[in-house]
Short mmCIF file of C-alpha atoms in Angstrom, two decimals:
data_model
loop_
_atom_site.label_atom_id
_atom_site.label_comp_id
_atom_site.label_asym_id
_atom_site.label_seq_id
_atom_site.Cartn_x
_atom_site.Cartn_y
_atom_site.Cartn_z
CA UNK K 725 87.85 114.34 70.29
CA UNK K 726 84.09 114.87 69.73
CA UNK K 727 81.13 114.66 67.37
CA UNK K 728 79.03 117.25 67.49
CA UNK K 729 75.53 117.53 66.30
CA UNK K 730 73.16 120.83 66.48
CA UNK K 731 69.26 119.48 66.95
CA UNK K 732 66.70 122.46 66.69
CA UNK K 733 64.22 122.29 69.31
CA UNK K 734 60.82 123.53 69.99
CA UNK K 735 61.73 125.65 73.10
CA UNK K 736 61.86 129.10 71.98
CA UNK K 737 64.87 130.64 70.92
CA UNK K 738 66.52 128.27 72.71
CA UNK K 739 68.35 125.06 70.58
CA UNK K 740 69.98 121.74 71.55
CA UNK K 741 73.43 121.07 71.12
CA UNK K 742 74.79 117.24 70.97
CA UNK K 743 78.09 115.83 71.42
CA UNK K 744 79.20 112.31 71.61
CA UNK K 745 82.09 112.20 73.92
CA UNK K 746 84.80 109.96 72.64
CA UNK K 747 88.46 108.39 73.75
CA UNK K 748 90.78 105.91 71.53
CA UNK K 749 91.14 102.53 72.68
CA UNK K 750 95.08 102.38 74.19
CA UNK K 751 97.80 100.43 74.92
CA UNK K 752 98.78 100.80 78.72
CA UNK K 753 98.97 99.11 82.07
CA UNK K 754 96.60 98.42 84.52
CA UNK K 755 97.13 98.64 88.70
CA UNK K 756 95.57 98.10 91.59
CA UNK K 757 97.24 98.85 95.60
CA UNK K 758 95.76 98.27 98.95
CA UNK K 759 96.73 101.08 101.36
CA UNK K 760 98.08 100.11 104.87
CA UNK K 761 100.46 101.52 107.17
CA UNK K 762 103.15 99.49 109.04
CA UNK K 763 106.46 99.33 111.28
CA UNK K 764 110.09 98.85 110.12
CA UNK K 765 111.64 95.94 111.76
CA UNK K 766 114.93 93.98 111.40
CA UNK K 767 114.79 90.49 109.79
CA UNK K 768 116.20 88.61 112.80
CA UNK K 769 116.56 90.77 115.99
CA UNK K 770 117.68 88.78 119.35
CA UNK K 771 117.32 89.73 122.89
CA UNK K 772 120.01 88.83 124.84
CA UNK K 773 119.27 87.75 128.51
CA UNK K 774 120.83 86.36 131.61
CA UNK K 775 119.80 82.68 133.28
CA UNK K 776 121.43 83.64 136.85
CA UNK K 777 120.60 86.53 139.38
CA UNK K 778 123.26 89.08 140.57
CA UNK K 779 125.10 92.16 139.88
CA UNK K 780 126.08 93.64 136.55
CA UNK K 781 129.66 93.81 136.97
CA UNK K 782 131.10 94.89 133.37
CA UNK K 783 129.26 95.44 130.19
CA UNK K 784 131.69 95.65 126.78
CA UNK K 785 129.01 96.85 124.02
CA UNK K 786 126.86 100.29 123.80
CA UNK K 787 124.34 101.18 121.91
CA UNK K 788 125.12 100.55 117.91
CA UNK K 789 128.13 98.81 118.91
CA UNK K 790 129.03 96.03 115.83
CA UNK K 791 129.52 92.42 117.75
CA UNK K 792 130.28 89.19 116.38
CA UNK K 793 129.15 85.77 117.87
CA UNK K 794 130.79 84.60 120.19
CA UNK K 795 131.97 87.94 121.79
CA UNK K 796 131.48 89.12 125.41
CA UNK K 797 129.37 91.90 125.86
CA UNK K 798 128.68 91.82 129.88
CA UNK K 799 129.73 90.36 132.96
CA UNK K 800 128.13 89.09 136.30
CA UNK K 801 129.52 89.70 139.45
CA UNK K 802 130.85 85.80 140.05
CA UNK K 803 132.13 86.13 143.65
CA UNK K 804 128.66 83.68 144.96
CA UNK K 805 128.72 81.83 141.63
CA UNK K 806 132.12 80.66 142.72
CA UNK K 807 132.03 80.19 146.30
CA UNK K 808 128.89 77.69 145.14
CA UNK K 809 131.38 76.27 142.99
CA UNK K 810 133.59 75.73 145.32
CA UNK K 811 131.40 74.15 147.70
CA UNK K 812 129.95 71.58 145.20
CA UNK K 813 133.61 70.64 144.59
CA UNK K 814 133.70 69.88 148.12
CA UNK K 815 130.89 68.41 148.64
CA UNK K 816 131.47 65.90 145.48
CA UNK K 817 135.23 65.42 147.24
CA UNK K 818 133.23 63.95 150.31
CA UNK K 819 130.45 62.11 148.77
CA UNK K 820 133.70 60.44 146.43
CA UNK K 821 135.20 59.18 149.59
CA UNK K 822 131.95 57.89 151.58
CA UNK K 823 130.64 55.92 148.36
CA UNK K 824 135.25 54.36 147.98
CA UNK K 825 134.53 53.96 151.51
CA UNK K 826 130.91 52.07 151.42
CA UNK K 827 132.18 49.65 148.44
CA UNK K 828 135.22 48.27 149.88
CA UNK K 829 133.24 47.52 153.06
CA UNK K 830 130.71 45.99 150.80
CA UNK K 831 133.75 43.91 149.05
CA UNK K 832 134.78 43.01 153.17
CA UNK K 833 131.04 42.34 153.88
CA UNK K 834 130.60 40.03 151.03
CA UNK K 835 133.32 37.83 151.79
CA UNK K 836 132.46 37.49 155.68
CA UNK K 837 129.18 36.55 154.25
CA UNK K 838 130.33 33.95 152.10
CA UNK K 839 132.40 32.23 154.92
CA UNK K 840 129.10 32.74 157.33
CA UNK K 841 130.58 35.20 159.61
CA UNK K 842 127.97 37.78 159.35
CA UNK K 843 124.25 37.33 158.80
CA UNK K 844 122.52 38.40 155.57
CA UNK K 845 120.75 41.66 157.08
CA UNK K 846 124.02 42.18 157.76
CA UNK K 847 125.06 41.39 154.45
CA UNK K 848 122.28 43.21 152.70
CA UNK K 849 122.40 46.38 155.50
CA UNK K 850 125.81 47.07 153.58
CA UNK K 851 124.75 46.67 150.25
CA UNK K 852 121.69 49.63 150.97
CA UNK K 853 124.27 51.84 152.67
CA UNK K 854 126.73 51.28 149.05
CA UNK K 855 124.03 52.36 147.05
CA UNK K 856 123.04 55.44 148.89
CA UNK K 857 126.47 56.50 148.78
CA UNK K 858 126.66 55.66 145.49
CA UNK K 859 123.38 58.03 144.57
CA UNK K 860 125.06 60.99 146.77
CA UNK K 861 128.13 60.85 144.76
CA UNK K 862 126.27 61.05 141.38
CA UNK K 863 123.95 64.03 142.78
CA UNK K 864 126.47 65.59 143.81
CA UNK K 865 128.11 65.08 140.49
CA UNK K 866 124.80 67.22 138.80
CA UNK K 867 125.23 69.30 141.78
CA UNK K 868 128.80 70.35 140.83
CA UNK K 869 127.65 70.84 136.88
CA UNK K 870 124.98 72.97 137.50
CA UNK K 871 127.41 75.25 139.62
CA UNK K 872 129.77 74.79 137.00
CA UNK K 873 126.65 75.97 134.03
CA UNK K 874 125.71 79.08 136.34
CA UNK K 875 129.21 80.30 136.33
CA UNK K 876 129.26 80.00 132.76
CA UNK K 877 126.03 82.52 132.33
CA UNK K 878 128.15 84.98 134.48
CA UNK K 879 129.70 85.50 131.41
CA UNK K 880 127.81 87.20 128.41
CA UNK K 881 128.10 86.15 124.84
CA UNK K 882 126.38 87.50 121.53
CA UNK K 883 124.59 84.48 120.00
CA UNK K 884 125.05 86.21 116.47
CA UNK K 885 126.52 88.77 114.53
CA UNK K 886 124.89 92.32 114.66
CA UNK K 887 124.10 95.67 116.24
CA UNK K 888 123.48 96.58 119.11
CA UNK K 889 119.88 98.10 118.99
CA UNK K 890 119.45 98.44 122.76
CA UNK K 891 120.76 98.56 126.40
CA UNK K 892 118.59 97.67 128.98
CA UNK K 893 120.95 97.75 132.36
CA UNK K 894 123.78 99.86 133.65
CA UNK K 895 127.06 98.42 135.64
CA UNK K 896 125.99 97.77 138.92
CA UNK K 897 122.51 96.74 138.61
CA UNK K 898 120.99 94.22 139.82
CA UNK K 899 118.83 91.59 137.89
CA UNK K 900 117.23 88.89 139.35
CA UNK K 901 116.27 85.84 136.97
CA UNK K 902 113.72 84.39 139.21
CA UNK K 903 110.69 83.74 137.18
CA UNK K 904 111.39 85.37 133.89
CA UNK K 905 115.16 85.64 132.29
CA UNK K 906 115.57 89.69 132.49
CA UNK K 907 116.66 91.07 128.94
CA UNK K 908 120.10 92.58 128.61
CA UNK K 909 120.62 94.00 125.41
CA UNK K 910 118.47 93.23 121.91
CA UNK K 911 120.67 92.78 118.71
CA UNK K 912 119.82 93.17 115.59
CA UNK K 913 121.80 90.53 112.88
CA UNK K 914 121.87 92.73 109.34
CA UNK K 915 120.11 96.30 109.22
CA UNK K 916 120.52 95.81 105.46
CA UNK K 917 117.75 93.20 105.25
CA UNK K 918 114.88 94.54 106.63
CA UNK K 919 110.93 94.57 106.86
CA UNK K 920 108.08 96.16 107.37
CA UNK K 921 104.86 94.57 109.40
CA UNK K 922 102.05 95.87 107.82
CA UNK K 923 98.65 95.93 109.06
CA UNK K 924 95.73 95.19 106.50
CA UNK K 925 92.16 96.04 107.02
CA UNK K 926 89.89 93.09 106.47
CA UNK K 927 87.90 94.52 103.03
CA UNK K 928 91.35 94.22 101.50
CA UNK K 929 93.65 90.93 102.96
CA UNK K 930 91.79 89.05 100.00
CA UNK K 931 93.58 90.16 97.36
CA UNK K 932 96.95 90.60 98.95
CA UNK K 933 99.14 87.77 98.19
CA UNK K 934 103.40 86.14 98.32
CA UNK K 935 105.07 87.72 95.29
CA UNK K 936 102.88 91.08 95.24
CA UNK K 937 105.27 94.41 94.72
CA UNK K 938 105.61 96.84 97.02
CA UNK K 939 106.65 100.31 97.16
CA UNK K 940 106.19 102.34 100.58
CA UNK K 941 107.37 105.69 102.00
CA UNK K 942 108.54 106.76 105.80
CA UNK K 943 108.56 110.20 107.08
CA UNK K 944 112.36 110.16 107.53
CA UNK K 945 112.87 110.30 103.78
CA UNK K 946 109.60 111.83 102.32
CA UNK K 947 111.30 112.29 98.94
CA UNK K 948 112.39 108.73 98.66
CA UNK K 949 110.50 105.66 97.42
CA UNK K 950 111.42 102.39 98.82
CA UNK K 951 110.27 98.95 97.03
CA UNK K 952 109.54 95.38 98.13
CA UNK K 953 107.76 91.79 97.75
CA UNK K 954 105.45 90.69 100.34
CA UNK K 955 106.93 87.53 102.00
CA UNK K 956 104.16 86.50 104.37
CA UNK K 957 100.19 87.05 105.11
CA UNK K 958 99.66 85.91 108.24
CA UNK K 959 96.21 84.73 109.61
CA UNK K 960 96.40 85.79 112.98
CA UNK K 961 93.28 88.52 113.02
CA UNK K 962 93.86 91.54 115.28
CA UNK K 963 90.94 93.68 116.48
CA UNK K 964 91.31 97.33 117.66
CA UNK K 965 88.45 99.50 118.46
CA UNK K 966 86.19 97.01 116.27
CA UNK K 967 88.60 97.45 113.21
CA UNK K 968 89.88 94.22 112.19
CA UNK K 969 93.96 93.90 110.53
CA UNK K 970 96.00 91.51 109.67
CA UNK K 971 99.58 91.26 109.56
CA UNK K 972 101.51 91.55 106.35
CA UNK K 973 105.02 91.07 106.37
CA UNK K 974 107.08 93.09 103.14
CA UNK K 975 110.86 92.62 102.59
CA UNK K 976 113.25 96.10 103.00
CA UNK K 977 116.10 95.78 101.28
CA UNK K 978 118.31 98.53 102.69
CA UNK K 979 121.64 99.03 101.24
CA UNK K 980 122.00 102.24 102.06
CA UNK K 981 120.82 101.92 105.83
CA UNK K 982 118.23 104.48 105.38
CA UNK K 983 116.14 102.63 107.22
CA UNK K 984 116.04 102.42 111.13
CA UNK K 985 114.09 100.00 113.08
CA UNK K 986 111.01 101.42 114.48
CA UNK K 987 109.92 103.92 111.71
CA UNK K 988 106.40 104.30 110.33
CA UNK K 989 105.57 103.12 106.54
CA UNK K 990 103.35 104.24 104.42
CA UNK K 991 102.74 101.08 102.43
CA UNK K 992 101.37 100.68 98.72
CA UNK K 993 100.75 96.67 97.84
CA UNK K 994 100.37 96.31 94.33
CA UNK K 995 97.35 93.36 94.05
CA UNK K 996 96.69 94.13 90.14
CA UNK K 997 99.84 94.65 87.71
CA UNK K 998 99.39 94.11 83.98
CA UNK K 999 101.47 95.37 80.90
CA UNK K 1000 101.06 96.42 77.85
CA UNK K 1001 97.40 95.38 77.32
CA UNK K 1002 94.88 97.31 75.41
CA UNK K 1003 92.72 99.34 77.75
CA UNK K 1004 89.56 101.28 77.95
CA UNK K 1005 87.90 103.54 80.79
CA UNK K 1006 85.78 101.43 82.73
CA UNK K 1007 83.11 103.93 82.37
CA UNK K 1008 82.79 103.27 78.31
CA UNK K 1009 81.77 99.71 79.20
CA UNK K 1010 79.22 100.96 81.39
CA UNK K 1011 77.46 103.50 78.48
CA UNK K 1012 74.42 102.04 77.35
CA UNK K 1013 72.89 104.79 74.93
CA UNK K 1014 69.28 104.78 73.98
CA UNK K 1015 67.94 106.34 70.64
CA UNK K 1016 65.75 109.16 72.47
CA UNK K 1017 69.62 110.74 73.25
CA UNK K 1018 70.89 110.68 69.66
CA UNK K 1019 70.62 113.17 67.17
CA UNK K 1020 68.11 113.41 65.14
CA UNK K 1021 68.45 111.30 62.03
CA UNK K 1022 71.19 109.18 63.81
CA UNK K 1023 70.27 105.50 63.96
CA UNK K 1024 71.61 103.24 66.86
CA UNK K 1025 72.76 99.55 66.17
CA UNK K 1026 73.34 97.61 69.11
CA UNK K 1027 74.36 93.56 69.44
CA UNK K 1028 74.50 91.22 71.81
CA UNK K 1029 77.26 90.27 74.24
CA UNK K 1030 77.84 90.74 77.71
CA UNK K 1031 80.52 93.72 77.09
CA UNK K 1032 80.25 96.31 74.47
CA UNK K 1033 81.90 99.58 73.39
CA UNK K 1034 80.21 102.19 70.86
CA UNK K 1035 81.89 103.48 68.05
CA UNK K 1036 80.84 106.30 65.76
CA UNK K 1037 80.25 105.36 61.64
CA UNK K 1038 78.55 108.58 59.74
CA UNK K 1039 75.20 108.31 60.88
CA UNK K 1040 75.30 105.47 63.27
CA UNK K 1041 75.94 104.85 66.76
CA UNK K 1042 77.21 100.89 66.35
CA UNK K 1043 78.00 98.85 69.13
CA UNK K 1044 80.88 95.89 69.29
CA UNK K 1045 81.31 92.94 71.63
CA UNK K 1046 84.27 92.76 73.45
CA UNK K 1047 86.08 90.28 75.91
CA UNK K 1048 87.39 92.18 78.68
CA UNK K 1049 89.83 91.26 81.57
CA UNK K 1050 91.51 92.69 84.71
CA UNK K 1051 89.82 96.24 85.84
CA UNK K 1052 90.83 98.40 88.66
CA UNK K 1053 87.62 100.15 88.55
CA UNK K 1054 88.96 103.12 86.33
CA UNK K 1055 90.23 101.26 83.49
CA UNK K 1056 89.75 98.01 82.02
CA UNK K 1057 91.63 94.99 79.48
CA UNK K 1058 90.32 94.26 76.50
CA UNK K 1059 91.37 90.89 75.36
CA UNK K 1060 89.65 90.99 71.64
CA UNK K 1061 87.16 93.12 69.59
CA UNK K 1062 88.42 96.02 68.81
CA UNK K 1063 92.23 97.43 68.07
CA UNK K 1064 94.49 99.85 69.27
CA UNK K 1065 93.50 103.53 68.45
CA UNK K 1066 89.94 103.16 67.59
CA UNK K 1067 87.49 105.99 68.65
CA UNK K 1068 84.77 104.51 71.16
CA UNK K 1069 82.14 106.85 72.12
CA UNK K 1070 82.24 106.80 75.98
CA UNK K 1071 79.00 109.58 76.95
CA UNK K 1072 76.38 111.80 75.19
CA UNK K 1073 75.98 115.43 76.21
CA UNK K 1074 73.50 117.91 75.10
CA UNK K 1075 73.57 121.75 75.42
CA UNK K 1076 70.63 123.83 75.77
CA UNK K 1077 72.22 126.77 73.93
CA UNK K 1078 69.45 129.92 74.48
CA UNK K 1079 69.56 133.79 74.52
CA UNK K 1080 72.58 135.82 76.11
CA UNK K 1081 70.10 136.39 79.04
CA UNK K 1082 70.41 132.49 79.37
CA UNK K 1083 73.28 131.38 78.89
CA UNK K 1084 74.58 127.25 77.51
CA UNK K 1085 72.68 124.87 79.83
CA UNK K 1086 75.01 121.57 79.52
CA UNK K 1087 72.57 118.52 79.79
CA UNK K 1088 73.94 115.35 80.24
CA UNK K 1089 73.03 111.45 79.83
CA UNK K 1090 68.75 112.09 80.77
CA UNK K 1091 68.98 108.84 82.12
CA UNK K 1092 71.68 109.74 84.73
CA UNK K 1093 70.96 111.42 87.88
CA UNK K 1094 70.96 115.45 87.47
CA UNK K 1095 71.30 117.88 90.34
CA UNK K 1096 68.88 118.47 93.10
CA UNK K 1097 65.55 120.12 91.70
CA UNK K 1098 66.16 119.56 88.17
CA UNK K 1099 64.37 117.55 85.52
CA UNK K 1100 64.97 115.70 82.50
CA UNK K 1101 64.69 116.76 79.46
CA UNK K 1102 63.36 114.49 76.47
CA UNK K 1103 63.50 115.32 72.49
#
């Protein structure tokens, strides 16, 4: 809606035409998002490795197979995990006998030495040669364990329930667990509880925080919206060709199982969400009209505060203080001063109407930059 004025002016033929552009004062919502892409992951995902060297011998699960804890997906080839069992058996067997053997000469020693047969180097020579048998029976003890353990980690086991995500070795190969423990498989526990690792430039972590909504997209599904909270902001910077991110991590719920790990998000993270508040355009907070721009005969009555709107009453161009609040650049709350539905004026334009050779001439705020070349024109 506008008010429109028609000034006469001393150009000619030519006359200027004023309007005071308007918009009523609404009820509405206010939002603000930071952009980011990011990666779809599952909540808790496991890789699955092996603590011994040797040959894959069986392997139970595929890719996507469903396992439960406890369940044996893979086998090593045991036949030198066992023959090192064996041997540790035996060697315990003999260290058992030599350390029987070394204490009941001790008990034989001691009693010579009480009835001062047998000298107390003697004595004491069979005491050291008890305890060393002693020491070899109880390494040999850990000895046989350890064989026992490595046996064990022949076989296996899911640690949780899940899915199989990946496969990393084929029957037959070999995998040596020198220095690093080789991964097997990686599992994934619940592919309906997902989330996405999003990657936040630095102008915008600030006002990303726990609790925040979050709707995103994937290419997969470019006609479905999917929604979240962020969970976590972590502070761990990460630089990449001099651009700056951090990590933001965004609950998926996914019911449906739309989602796969390892797809691309397009992520939306909501840091301003308000309801229901009255609302202006930012851009009639910022008009500050001077009387040179008005219509002639108009009067202008302005007040003091440090937000104002204009309104429009017969003849005069009256301003209001307001109390604003949240703004997302676009629009902005107003907390008290004015009521739903009221006009505000929100910009003045003037028309330089002239002859048909001319054509209108639209002539905006003087005070606001024109186009290259041109210049402002007073009343």
């Amino acid at each position: 809606m506008t008010f429109a004025a028609l000034v006469l002016a001393s150009c000619g033929n030519k006359e200027i035409q004023t309007e005071y552009k308007t918009e009523v004062v609404e009820q509405g919502s206010i939002s603000n998002c930071v952009t980011a892409t990011g990666t779809i992951e599952p909540v808790t995902k496991v890789e699955v490795g092996t603590q011994v060297s040797g040959i894959i011998d069986h392997i139970y699960v595929d890719y996507n197979s469903e396992v439960k804890k406890g369940q044996l997906i893979a086998e090593l080839d045991k036949t030198n995990l066992i023959a090192r069992l064996k041997s540790a058996e035996a060697q315990l067997s003999s260290a058992k006998s030599e350390y029987e053997y070394q204490k009941v000469n001790f008990r034989r020693m001691g009693d010579l030495h009480k009835k001062e047969f047998i000298s107390d180097d003697e004595y004491e020579s069979a005491r050291l040669a008890m305890d060393k048998a002693e020491a070899n029976y109880r390494a040999q003890q850990l000895s046989l364990n350890e064989a026992q353990t490595n046996l064990g980690y022949a076989s296996i086991y899911s640690p949780i329930d899940g899915v199989i995500l990946s496969r990393e070795v084929e029957e037959g190969q070999t995998v040596a667990a020198a220095m690093t423990t080789p991964t097997l498989f990686t599992i994934a526990q619940d592919l309906t509880d997902m989330r996405v690792i999003a990657d936040v430039d630095e102008a915008d972590i600030g006002g990303v925080k726990v609790g925040q909504r979050v709707t995103f997209t994937v290419d997969a599904f470019p006609n479905d919206q999917f929604e979240g909270r962020v969970t976590q902001v972590r502070r761990q910077a990460t630089t990449t060709s001099n651009v700056v991110t951090y990590e933001v991590v965004i609950s998926a719920p996914n019911p449906d199982l739309k989602l796969t790990p390892g797809l691309t998000a397009s992520v939306n993270i909501y840091t301003l969400e308000i309801e229901d508040v009255l609302c202006v355009s930012t851009k009639a907070l910022r008009f500050s009209p001077t009387q040179e721009e008005l219509k002639s005969g108009d009067k202008l009555q302005d007040c003091s505060g440090h937000a104002k709107v204009w309104i429009k009453e017969g003849d005069v161009l009256k301003a209001i203080a307001v109390e604003t609040g949240a703004t997302n650049g676009t629009k902005t709350e107003i907390r008290s001063g004015i009521k739903k539905g009221q006009q505000i004026v929100n910009e003045i334009v003037a028309e330089i109407v002239g002859g048909p050779e001319d054509g209108p001439q639209q002539q905006k705020n003087p005070f606001m930059p024109g186009p290259p070349g041109s210049k402002k024109k007073g009343k």
